[in-house]
Short mmCIF file of C-alpha atoms in Angstrom, two decimals:
data_model
loop_
_atom_site.label_atom_id
_atom_site.label_comp_id
_atom_site.label_asym_id
_atom_site.label_seq_id
_atom_site.Cartn_x
_atom_site.Cartn_y
_atom_site.Cartn_z
CA UNK N 1110 15.37 -0.08 -41.33
CA UNK N 1111 13.24 -3.04 -40.17
CA UNK N 1112 9.44 -2.95 -39.97
CA UNK N 1113 9.60 -3.17 -36.19
CA UNK N 1114 11.06 0.27 -35.80
CA UNK N 1115 8.57 1.92 -38.17
CA UNK N 1116 5.46 0.48 -36.53
CA UNK N 1117 2.95 3.20 -35.66
CA UNK N 1118 2.72 3.87 -31.95
CA UNK N 1119 -0.25 2.70 -29.91
CA UNK N 1120 -2.16 5.00 -27.58
CA UNK N 1121 -0.56 3.38 -24.57
CA UNK N 1122 2.87 4.11 -26.00
CA UNK N 1123 1.93 7.74 -26.56
CA UNK N 1124 0.74 8.06 -22.98
CA UNK N 1125 3.97 6.77 -21.49
CA UNK N 1126 5.89 9.25 -23.59
CA UNK N 1127 3.70 12.17 -22.56
CA UNK N 1128 3.69 11.21 -18.88
CA UNK N 1129 7.31 10.10 -18.79
CA UNK N 1130 6.37 6.75 -17.32
CA UNK N 1131 8.84 4.73 -19.29
CA UNK N 1132 12.38 3.60 -18.57
CA UNK N 1133 15.00 5.57 -20.44
CA UNK N 1134 16.14 2.61 -22.54
CA UNK N 1135 12.62 1.99 -23.81
CA UNK N 1136 12.12 5.71 -24.21
CA UNK N 1137 14.81 6.05 -26.87
CA UNK N 1138 13.29 3.20 -28.84
CA UNK N 1139 9.86 4.82 -28.69
CA UNK N 1140 11.21 8.21 -29.67
CA UNK N 1141 12.93 6.68 -32.67
CA UNK N 1142 9.60 5.30 -33.85
CA UNK N 1143 7.88 8.56 -33.04
CA UNK N 1144 10.21 10.36 -35.39
CA UNK N 1145 8.73 8.33 -38.25
CA UNK N 1146 5.10 8.86 -37.28
CA UNK N 1147 3.84 12.43 -37.90
CA UNK N 1148 0.31 11.64 -36.68
CA UNK N 1149 1.64 10.39 -33.39
CA UNK N 1150 3.92 13.40 -33.10
CA UNK N 1151 0.93 15.72 -33.41
CA UNK N 1152 -1.00 13.86 -30.76
CA UNK N 1153 1.94 13.75 -28.37
CA UNK N 1154 2.33 17.50 -28.79
CA UNK N 1155 -1.36 18.07 -28.12
CA UNK N 1156 -1.42 15.85 -25.06
CA UNK N 1157 1.73 17.43 -23.68
CA UNK N 1158 0.12 20.83 -23.99
CA UNK N 1159 -2.98 19.51 -22.21
CA UNK N 1160 -0.83 18.22 -19.36
CA UNK N 1161 0.90 21.55 -19.13
CA UNK N 1162 -2.42 23.35 -18.88
CA UNK N 1163 -3.69 20.91 -16.27
CA UNK N 1164 -0.55 21.29 -14.18
CA UNK N 1165 -1.22 25.00 -14.08
CA UNK N 1166 -4.93 24.73 -13.33
CA UNK N 1167 -6.00 26.18 -9.96
CA UNK N 1168 -2.40 26.48 -8.82
CA UNK N 1169 -3.43 29.42 -6.66
CA UNK N 1170 -5.42 27.08 -4.43
CA UNK N 1171 -2.15 25.52 -3.29
CA UNK N 1172 -1.14 28.82 -1.71
CA UNK N 1173 -4.45 29.60 -0.05
CA UNK N 1174 -4.84 29.37 3.70
CA UNK N 1175 -6.70 26.23 4.63
CA UNK N 1176 -10.28 27.02 5.77
CA UNK N 1177 -10.83 26.34 9.48
CA UNK N 1178 -13.47 23.58 9.13
CA UNK N 1179 -10.89 21.60 7.15
CA UNK N 1180 -8.22 22.31 9.75
CA UNK N 1181 -10.54 21.00 12.44
CA UNK N 1182 -11.39 17.86 10.47
CA UNK N 1183 -7.68 17.25 9.88
CA UNK N 1184 -6.88 17.73 13.55
CA UNK N 1185 -9.40 15.08 14.59
CA UNK N 1186 -8.19 12.67 11.95
CA UNK N 1187 -4.57 13.12 12.97
CA UNK N 1188 -5.41 12.53 16.62
CA UNK N 1189 -7.28 9.35 15.84
CA UNK N 1190 -4.45 8.18 13.60
CA UNK N 1191 -1.83 8.91 16.23
CA UNK N 1192 -3.58 6.74 18.75
CA UNK N 1193 -4.10 4.11 16.11
CA UNK N 1194 -0.41 4.16 15.20
CA UNK N 1195 0.56 3.36 18.76
CA UNK N 1196 -1.67 0.33 18.70
CA UNK N 1197 -0.60 -0.84 15.28
CA UNK N 1198 3.02 -0.67 16.34
CA UNK N 1199 2.21 -3.48 18.72
CA UNK N 1200 2.01 -5.58 15.62
CA UNK N 1201 0.53 -8.98 14.98
CA UNK N 1202 -2.92 -8.17 16.26
CA UNK N 1203 -5.65 -10.66 15.70
CA UNK N 1204 -8.21 -10.04 13.00
CA UNK N 1205 -11.36 -8.51 14.37
CA UNK N 1206 -9.39 -6.56 16.91
CA UNK N 1207 -11.34 -3.76 18.53
CA UNK N 1208 -9.40 -0.99 20.17
CA UNK N 1209 -10.41 0.81 23.28
CA UNK N 1210 -8.72 3.83 24.75
CA UNK N 1211 -8.71 4.49 28.45
CA UNK N 1212 -9.42 8.01 29.67
CA UNK N 1213 -6.23 9.93 30.04
CA UNK N 1214 -4.40 8.20 27.23
CA UNK N 1215 -5.97 10.02 24.31
CA UNK N 1216 -5.02 13.67 24.32
CA UNK N 1217 -8.38 14.48 22.83
CA UNK N 1218 -11.19 12.60 24.46
CA UNK N 1219 -13.78 13.87 21.98
CA UNK N 1220 -12.82 10.91 19.81
CA UNK N 1221 -14.37 8.60 22.34
CA UNK N 1222 -17.43 10.80 22.58
CA UNK N 1223 -17.85 10.52 18.81
CA UNK N 1224 -17.38 6.78 18.82
CA UNK N 1225 -19.72 5.54 21.51
CA UNK N 1226 -19.69 2.08 20.03
CA UNK N 1227 -16.06 1.51 20.92
CA UNK N 1228 -15.10 -1.25 23.27
CA UNK N 1229 -14.56 1.10 26.19
CA UNK N 1230 -18.32 1.23 26.53
CA UNK N 1231 -18.52 -2.55 26.60
CA UNK N 1232 -15.89 -3.70 29.09
CA UNK N 1233 -17.44 -3.52 32.56
CA UNK N 1234 -16.17 -6.97 33.47
CA UNK N 1235 -12.64 -5.94 32.60
CA UNK N 1236 -12.35 -3.10 35.08
CA UNK N 1237 -13.04 -5.51 37.90
CA UNK N 1238 -10.48 -7.86 36.40
CA UNK N 1239 -7.76 -5.26 36.25
CA UNK N 1240 -8.49 -4.16 39.78
CA UNK N 1241 -7.94 -7.72 40.94
CA UNK N 1242 -4.71 -7.81 38.94
CA UNK N 1243 -3.52 -4.69 40.72
CA UNK N 1244 -4.37 -6.01 44.15
CA UNK N 1245 -2.52 -9.22 43.38
CA UNK N 1246 0.50 -7.27 42.25
CA UNK N 1247 0.42 -5.04 45.30
CA UNK N 1248 0.16 -8.00 47.66
CA UNK N 1249 2.75 -10.34 46.17
CA UNK N 1250 5.34 -8.17 44.41
CA UNK N 1251 6.85 -6.85 47.68
CA UNK N 1252 7.24 -10.37 49.08
CA UNK N 1253 10.86 -11.24 49.71
CA UNK N 1254 10.67 -14.87 50.79
CA UNK N 1255 7.46 -16.06 49.15
CA UNK N 1256 6.74 -13.95 46.08
CA UNK N 1257 5.50 -16.98 44.17
CA UNK N 1258 4.08 -20.39 44.91
CA UNK N 1259 6.00 -22.37 42.31
CA UNK N 1260 9.37 -21.04 41.19
CA UNK N 1261 10.89 -20.85 37.74
CA UNK N 1262 13.01 -23.86 38.62
CA UNK N 1263 9.85 -25.91 38.06
CA UNK N 1264 8.56 -23.91 35.11
CA UNK N 1265 7.16 -26.85 33.14
CA UNK N 1266 5.19 -28.06 36.13
CA UNK N 1267 4.02 -24.52 36.87
CA UNK N 1268 2.63 -24.05 33.37
CA UNK N 1269 1.00 -27.46 33.29
CA UNK N 1270 -0.66 -26.95 36.68
CA UNK N 1271 -2.03 -23.48 35.91
CA UNK N 1272 -3.16 -24.50 32.42
CA UNK N 1273 -5.21 -27.25 33.94
CA UNK N 1274 -6.77 -24.96 36.51
CA UNK N 1275 -7.59 -22.22 34.05
CA UNK N 1276 -8.90 -24.58 31.41
CA UNK N 1277 -6.64 -23.30 28.66
CA UNK N 1278 -3.11 -24.12 27.56
CA UNK N 1279 -0.95 -21.32 28.89
CA UNK N 1280 2.36 -20.07 27.62
CA UNK N 1281 4.83 -18.11 29.67
CA UNK N 1282 6.36 -15.30 27.63
CA UNK N 1283 10.11 -15.03 27.46
CA UNK N 1284 11.11 -11.52 28.44
CA UNK N 1285 14.86 -12.03 28.66
CA UNK N 1286 15.33 -9.75 25.66
CA UNK N 1287 13.80 -7.00 27.79
CA UNK N 1288 15.96 -7.92 30.75
CA UNK N 1289 13.28 -9.74 32.76
CA UNK N 1290 13.45 -13.29 33.98
CA UNK N 1291 10.68 -15.44 35.38
CA UNK N 1292 10.51 -15.66 39.15
CA UNK N 1293 7.60 -18.07 39.19
CA UNK N 1294 3.83 -18.10 39.48
CA UNK N 1295 0.80 -18.80 41.58
CA UNK N 1296 -2.88 -19.67 41.39
CA UNK N 1297 -5.40 -17.11 42.55
CA UNK N 1298 -9.16 -16.92 42.94
CA UNK N 1299 -11.33 -14.74 40.74
CA UNK N 1300 -15.04 -14.06 40.50
CA UNK N 1301 -15.20 -15.58 37.02
CA UNK N 1302 -12.86 -18.45 37.70
CA UNK N 1303 -9.30 -19.27 38.62
CA UNK N 1304 -6.59 -16.77 37.78
CA UNK N 1305 -2.86 -17.18 37.19
CA UNK N 1306 -0.16 -14.74 38.14
CA UNK N 1307 3.33 -14.92 36.67
CA UNK N 1308 6.02 -12.75 38.19
CA UNK N 1309 9.13 -11.46 36.44
CA UNK N 1310 12.08 -9.53 37.76
CA UNK N 1311 14.88 -7.54 36.15
CA UNK N 1312 18.45 -6.87 37.23
CA UNK N 1313 17.40 -3.76 39.15
CA UNK N 1314 14.88 -5.76 41.17
CA UNK N 1315 11.83 -4.26 39.45
CA UNK N 1316 8.99 -6.75 39.44
CA UNK N 1317 6.40 -7.21 36.79
CA UNK N 1318 3.32 -9.42 37.06
CA UNK N 1319 1.21 -10.94 34.33
CA UNK N 1320 -2.26 -11.74 35.60
CA UNK N 1321 -4.65 -13.72 33.47
CA UNK N 1322 -7.84 -15.70 33.51
CA UNK N 1323 -11.23 -16.28 31.95
CA UNK N 1324 -13.52 -13.27 31.99
CA UNK N 1325 -16.74 -15.11 31.51
CA UNK N 1326 -17.93 -18.51 32.60
CA UNK N 1327 -16.56 -21.06 30.08
CA UNK N 1328 -19.93 -21.52 28.39
CA UNK N 1329 -20.04 -17.82 27.46
CA UNK N 1330 -16.42 -17.36 26.43
CA UNK N 1331 -17.16 -18.30 22.82
CA UNK N 1332 -19.05 -15.07 22.40
CA UNK N 1333 -16.07 -12.90 23.29
CA UNK N 1334 -14.15 -12.98 20.04
CA UNK N 1335 -12.75 -9.52 20.22
CA UNK N 1336 -9.55 -8.03 21.58
CA UNK N 1337 -9.46 -4.73 23.35
CA UNK N 1338 -6.57 -2.85 24.94
CA UNK N 1339 -6.60 -0.48 27.84
CA UNK N 1340 -3.99 1.33 29.85
CA UNK N 1341 -4.89 2.69 33.24
CA UNK N 1342 -3.08 4.36 36.09
CA UNK N 1343 -6.11 4.69 38.34
CA UNK N 1344 -4.45 2.75 41.13
CA UNK N 1345 -0.93 2.86 42.46
CA UNK N 1346 0.51 0.43 39.90
CA UNK N 1347 0.25 1.22 36.19
CA UNK N 1348 -1.35 -1.63 34.32
CA UNK N 1349 -1.79 -2.49 30.72
CA UNK N 1350 -4.58 -4.90 30.07
CA UNK N 1351 -6.37 -6.48 27.21
CA UNK N 1352 -9.07 -8.97 26.50
CA UNK N 1353 -8.79 -11.61 23.84
CA UNK N 1354 -11.16 -14.43 23.13
CA UNK N 1355 -12.74 -14.35 26.53
CA UNK N 1356 -9.49 -14.18 28.50
CA UNK N 1357 -8.29 -11.12 30.34
CA UNK N 1358 -4.59 -10.27 30.57
CA UNK N 1359 -3.13 -7.59 32.81
CA UNK N 1360 0.49 -6.57 32.94
CA UNK N 1361 1.41 -4.52 36.00
CA UNK N 1362 4.71 -2.89 36.87
CA UNK N 1363 5.98 0.35 38.39
CA UNK N 1364 7.14 1.62 35.01
CA UNK N 1365 6.52 4.49 32.61
CA UNK N 1366 3.74 4.03 30.10
CA UNK N 1367 5.99 3.59 27.08
CA UNK N 1368 8.19 1.03 28.79
CA UNK N 1369 5.13 -0.88 29.94
CA UNK N 1370 3.65 -0.75 26.45
CA UNK N 1371 6.78 -2.23 24.96
CA UNK N 1372 6.63 -5.07 27.44
CA UNK N 1373 2.93 -5.59 26.75
CA UNK N 1374 3.77 -5.78 23.05
CA UNK N 1375 6.40 -8.43 23.72
CA UNK N 1376 3.97 -10.42 25.86
CA UNK N 1377 1.08 -10.08 23.41
CA UNK N 1378 3.14 -11.24 20.49
CA UNK N 1379 4.20 -14.38 22.29
CA UNK N 1380 0.88 -15.47 23.70
CA UNK Q 1360 1.03 10.12 11.94
CA UNK Q 1361 2.27 13.62 12.36
CA UNK Q 1362 -0.50 16.18 12.17
CA UNK Q 1363 1.64 18.40 9.95
CA UNK Q 1364 1.97 15.59 7.42
CA UNK Q 1365 -1.80 15.42 7.12
CA UNK Q 1366 -2.18 19.20 6.97
CA UNK Q 1367 0.36 19.31 4.16
CA UNK Q 1368 -1.96 17.15 2.04
CA UNK Q 1369 -4.90 19.54 2.23
CA UNK Q 1370 -3.94 22.16 -0.38
CA UNK Q 1371 -3.33 19.44 -2.97
CA UNK Q 1372 -6.62 17.78 -2.11
CA UNK Q 1373 -8.47 21.10 -2.38
CA UNK Q 1374 -6.97 21.82 -5.76
CA UNK Q 1375 -7.78 18.41 -7.17
CA UNK Q 1376 -11.31 18.62 -5.76
CA UNK Q 1377 -11.72 22.03 -7.37
CA UNK Q 1378 -10.76 20.67 -10.79
CA UNK Q 1379 -12.91 17.60 -10.24
CA UNK Q 1380 -16.09 19.42 -9.23
CA UNK Q 1381 -15.54 22.79 -10.92
CA UNK Q 1382 -17.09 24.43 -7.87
CA UNK Q 1383 -15.28 26.04 -4.93
CA UNK Q 1384 -17.77 25.07 -2.24
CA UNK Q 1385 -18.49 21.59 -3.53
CA UNK Q 1386 -14.72 21.08 -3.62
CA UNK Q 1387 -14.18 22.06 0.00
CA UNK Q 1388 -17.20 19.99 1.04
CA UNK Q 1389 -15.65 17.03 -0.71
CA UNK Q 1390 -12.33 17.56 1.08
CA UNK Q 1391 -14.10 17.86 4.42
CA UNK Q 1392 -16.08 14.66 3.81
CA UNK Q 1393 -12.82 12.97 2.84
CA UNK Q 1394 -11.05 14.02 6.04
CA UNK Q 1395 -13.99 12.97 8.19
CA UNK Q 1396 -14.27 9.62 6.51
CA UNK Q 1397 -10.53 9.15 6.86
CA UNK Q 1398 -11.01 9.66 10.61
CA UNK Q 1399 -13.61 6.95 10.97
CA UNK Q 1400 -12.08 4.55 8.49
CA UNK Q 1401 -8.53 4.69 9.79
CA UNK Q 1402 -8.52 0.98 10.50
CA UNK Q 1403 -8.55 0.32 6.76
CA UNK Q 1404 -5.28 2.14 6.29
CA UNK Q 1405 -2.20 0.16 7.18
CA UNK Q 1406 0.75 2.02 8.57
CA UNK Q 1407 3.51 2.55 6.06
CA UNK Q 1408 1.29 2.84 3.05
CA UNK Q 1409 1.07 6.08 1.12
CA UNK Q 1410 -1.04 8.65 2.99
CA UNK Q 1411 -1.57 10.77 -0.10
CA UNK Q 1412 -2.72 7.86 -2.25
CA UNK Q 1413 -5.05 6.71 0.49
CA UNK Q 1414 -6.65 10.15 0.91
CA UNK Q 1415 -7.15 10.39 -2.85
CA UNK Q 1416 -8.73 6.95 -2.81
CA UNK Q 1417 -11.17 7.99 -0.08
CA UNK Q 1418 -12.00 11.15 -2.02
CA UNK Q 1419 -12.46 9.21 -5.24
CA UNK Q 1420 -14.93 6.81 -3.62
CA UNK Q 1421 -16.89 9.66 -2.06
CA UNK Q 1422 -17.02 11.60 -5.31
CA UNK Q 1423 -18.03 8.58 -7.36
CA UNK Q 1424 -20.92 7.79 -5.04
CA UNK Q 1425 -21.92 11.49 -4.87
CA UNK Q 1426 -21.97 11.57 -8.65
CA UNK Q 1427 -24.11 8.49 -8.88
CA UNK Q 1428 -26.62 10.12 -6.54
CA UNK Q 1429 -26.83 13.60 -7.95
CA UNK Q 1430 -25.55 13.64 -11.51
CA UNK Q 1431 -28.09 16.05 -12.87
CA UNK Q 1432 -27.84 18.46 -9.96
CA UNK Q 1433 -24.05 18.53 -10.30
CA UNK Q 1434 -24.03 19.21 -14.00
CA UNK Q 1435 -26.80 21.80 -13.77
CA UNK Q 1436 -24.90 23.58 -11.02
CA UNK Q 1437 -21.48 23.98 -12.55
CA UNK Q 1438 -22.18 26.04 -15.66
CA UNK Q 1439 -23.89 28.63 -13.43
CA UNK Q 1440 -20.82 28.87 -11.23
CA UNK Q 1441 -18.47 29.33 -14.16
CA UNK Q 1442 -20.71 31.89 -15.83
CA UNK Q 1443 -20.93 33.89 -12.62
CA UNK Q 1444 -17.17 34.10 -12.61
CA UNK Q 1445 -16.99 35.30 -16.20
CA UNK Q 1446 -19.65 37.96 -15.56
CA UNK Q 1447 -17.61 39.34 -12.70
CA UNK Q 1448 -14.50 39.73 -14.75
CA UNK Q 1449 -14.16 43.25 -16.08
CA UNK Q 1450 -11.30 42.56 -18.42
CA UNK Q 1451 -10.28 38.95 -18.13
CA UNK Q 1452 -6.68 38.34 -19.01
CA UNK Q 1453 -5.81 35.42 -21.23
CA UNK Q 1454 -4.71 33.14 -18.41
CA UNK Q 1455 -7.94 33.45 -16.47
CA UNK Q 1456 -10.11 32.98 -19.56
CA UNK Q 1457 -8.11 29.94 -20.52
CA UNK Q 1458 -8.39 28.49 -17.05
CA UNK Q 1459 -12.16 28.94 -17.00
CA UNK Q 1460 -12.36 27.44 -20.44
CA UNK Q 1461 -10.23 24.47 -19.41
CA UNK Q 1462 -12.34 23.86 -16.30
CA UNK Q 1463 -15.51 24.06 -18.37
CA UNK Q 1464 -14.15 21.55 -20.86
CA UNK Q 1465 -13.07 19.25 -18.05
CA UNK Q 1466 -16.56 19.22 -16.64
CA UNK Q 1467 -17.92 17.99 -19.94
CA UNK Q 1468 -15.90 14.83 -19.64
CA UNK Q 1469 -17.57 11.88 -17.96
CA UNK Q 1470 -16.52 11.74 -14.33
CA UNK Q 1471 -14.38 8.59 -14.69
CA UNK Q 1472 -12.40 10.12 -17.55
CA UNK Q 1473 -11.95 13.42 -15.74
CA UNK Q 1474 -10.71 11.59 -12.66
CA UNK Q 1475 -8.10 9.58 -14.53
CA UNK Q 1476 -6.89 12.57 -16.52
CA UNK Q 1477 -6.49 14.74 -13.41
CA UNK Q 1478 -4.75 12.03 -11.39
CA UNK Q 1479 -2.26 11.49 -14.21
CA UNK Q 1480 -1.68 15.03 -15.43
CA UNK Q 1481 -2.37 17.19 -12.40
CA UNK Q 1482 -1.34 14.83 -9.63
CA UNK Q 1483 1.47 13.09 -11.49
CA UNK Q 1484 0.44 9.64 -10.36
CA UNK Q 1485 1.70 6.52 -12.08
CA UNK Q 1486 -0.85 4.48 -13.99
CA UNK Q 1487 -0.58 1.74 -11.36
CA UNK Q 1488 -1.29 4.24 -8.59
CA UNK Q 1489 -4.29 5.53 -10.51
CA UNK Q 1490 -5.53 1.95 -10.90
CA UNK Q 1491 -5.29 1.47 -7.13
CA UNK Q 1492 -6.89 4.79 -6.25
CA UNK Q 1493 -9.83 4.27 -8.61
CA UNK Q 1494 -10.13 0.56 -7.94
CA UNK Q 1495 -10.03 -0.19 -11.67
CA UNK Q 1496 -7.88 -2.52 -13.75
CA UNK Q 1497 -4.88 -0.94 -15.45
CA UNK Q 1498 -6.38 -1.53 -18.90
CA UNK Q 1499 -9.47 0.45 -17.94
CA UNK Q 1500 -7.32 3.32 -16.69
CA UNK Q 1501 -5.42 3.49 -20.00
CA UNK Q 1502 -8.61 3.30 -22.02
CA UNK Q 1503 -10.19 6.13 -20.02
CA UNK Q 1504 -7.03 8.18 -20.36
CA UNK Q 1505 -7.15 7.80 -24.15
CA UNK Q 1506 -10.76 8.85 -24.36
CA UNK Q 1507 -10.22 11.71 -21.93
CA UNK Q 1508 -7.31 13.13 -23.89
CA UNK Q 1509 -8.98 12.75 -27.29
CA UNK Q 1510 -12.18 14.24 -26.01
CA UNK Q 1511 -10.52 17.14 -24.21
CA UNK Q 1512 -8.61 17.96 -27.39
CA UNK Q 1513 -11.88 18.10 -29.34
CA UNK Q 1514 -13.38 20.41 -26.71
CA UNK Q 1515 -10.33 22.67 -26.67
CA UNK Q 1516 -10.31 22.85 -30.46
CA UNK Q 1517 -13.99 23.75 -30.66
CA UNK Q 1518 -14.84 27.43 -31.42
CA UNK Q 1519 -14.12 29.50 -28.31
CA UNK Q 1520 -17.10 30.52 -26.14
CA UNK Q 1521 -17.07 34.26 -25.44
CA UNK Q 1522 -17.22 35.31 -21.76
CA UNK Q 1523 -20.75 36.12 -20.71
CA UNK Q 1524 -22.34 33.58 -23.01
CA UNK Q 1525 -24.18 30.95 -21.10
CA UNK Q 1526 -23.25 27.39 -21.87
CA UNK Q 1527 -25.95 25.83 -24.05
CA UNK Q 1528 -27.83 23.30 -21.99
CA UNK Q 1529 -27.22 20.61 -24.56
CA UNK Q 1530 -23.52 20.76 -23.76
CA UNK Q 1531 -24.21 20.25 -20.09
CA UNK Q 1532 -26.70 17.47 -20.63
CA UNK Q 1533 -25.79 14.16 -19.07
CA UNK Q 1534 -23.33 12.46 -21.35
CA UNK Q 1535 -23.64 8.84 -22.24
CA UNK Q 1536 -22.18 7.03 -19.31
CA UNK Q 1537 -20.59 3.79 -20.18
CA UNK Q 1538 -20.59 1.26 -17.44
CA UNK Q 1539 -16.90 0.53 -18.03
#
C-alpha cells in the first residue's frame, strides 16, 4: 500500500465525509484512508452524531402555525416583490433605476405609503407630459389621410429631422416582431421643448404612438439621471410612460396593460 | 414571486432563528426583522437567485449586527430562558432534556461558529452557500466549522448539568471573540 493512501485525513476531508459534500469517486478514496485512521473514524462518528442531533433540534417549530405578525410581514414583502418582478422582467434597466408605481397598479397601495421617497412623489412634470402624449394620440391616431407628417418611406430623414429638433440622437424602435410597423412621425410642441411622435400600426389597424421629448430645459437635464416607470389609465387611452436621463417617453395604445407592457419593454430595450 | 413561496420559507427561518438565539421571542423578532428588511431591500435581490439563501443572508447580517450591539444582554438573557423551561418540566423525558442541553451548548459557541455549524448541519447548505450567506471566504467557513465541531463535542462530553441547576455565570461569560 503506498503512503498516499495511508495519509491521515485533514479536518476538511472529515467535514466533506460527514456532510456528504464530496463526489462519489473521491468519497471511496477518502473512505479507504479513513479505514486506516482510527482517530479520524472516532471524530467522524462524533460529528455525524452532532449533525443528527442538530437536524432534530426544534423540529416541532416547523409544524407550528406561523404567528400573524410574521404572516403580515411576509404578505407585504411578497407584494413588493411581485411588483418588482414585473419591472425586472423588462430587463436591461439602467443602473440607478428608480421605480415608481402608479395608483391602481399595485394591489396594495400601502407600499407606496410606506415608501414616500419613491419617484411617484417626485414626478410632477411627468404627469403633464403624459397628458400631452395622450392628447397627441387622441388627435392623430384616428387620422386616415394625414396621421403623420413624414411617412416611413422617408424614415432616415424623419429621424434626422426630429433628432435635430429635439437635441438628441433619436432611434426608432423596430416593432415588427410584435406585429407593428412604422407609419411615420411628426414634430409637436411641448412646454419644455419640442416633442416627437412616432406612430405604428399592426395588421388589425390598431395604432400605437411613441411620444418623447425633453422634460426639463436642456441646462437642467443633466440632473435627471434616474429612470422611473408609470402606467396610467386615467384618460381614455392607456399609456405607459417613463423618464430616463431627462427625457420623457410615453407609449399609448388601446391595448390591455400586459400587452402594452410587453411593447414598452421592447421599446425600452431598443432605445 | 409567489406569496406562498415566501410563506413556505418562514417555518425554516423560525427554526434556524430559534437555534441561533436560543430564545423563542428573540427568534421570531429576528424573523420579522428579516422579512421587513427583505421588503425594503428587494432591489438587491436579482430575480432567479435563491430566495432561501437570500433570506438567510439577510437574517445573518441582522443577527451579526445585533450581536455586535448587545452581546452581553444576549448571553445574560439566554440561560434564564433555558432554566425557566427546565423548571417547568415535571418529568422531562430524555429527548427534551437532550434538546435543552444541545441548545445550551450551542449558545456557548461564538456566534460565527454557531452560525456556520447550523447552516451546514441543520440547514444542509453547501460550504460555498455558507460562504456566500455569511460573506466569508471558504477557508474561514471551514476553519469555523472545525472549531465549532470540536468545541461542541467538548461541551457535549462535559459532565451533564442536572435540570434546575442554573448555568454558572462563568460559562455564559463572553467568550474570546476572534476577529476572524
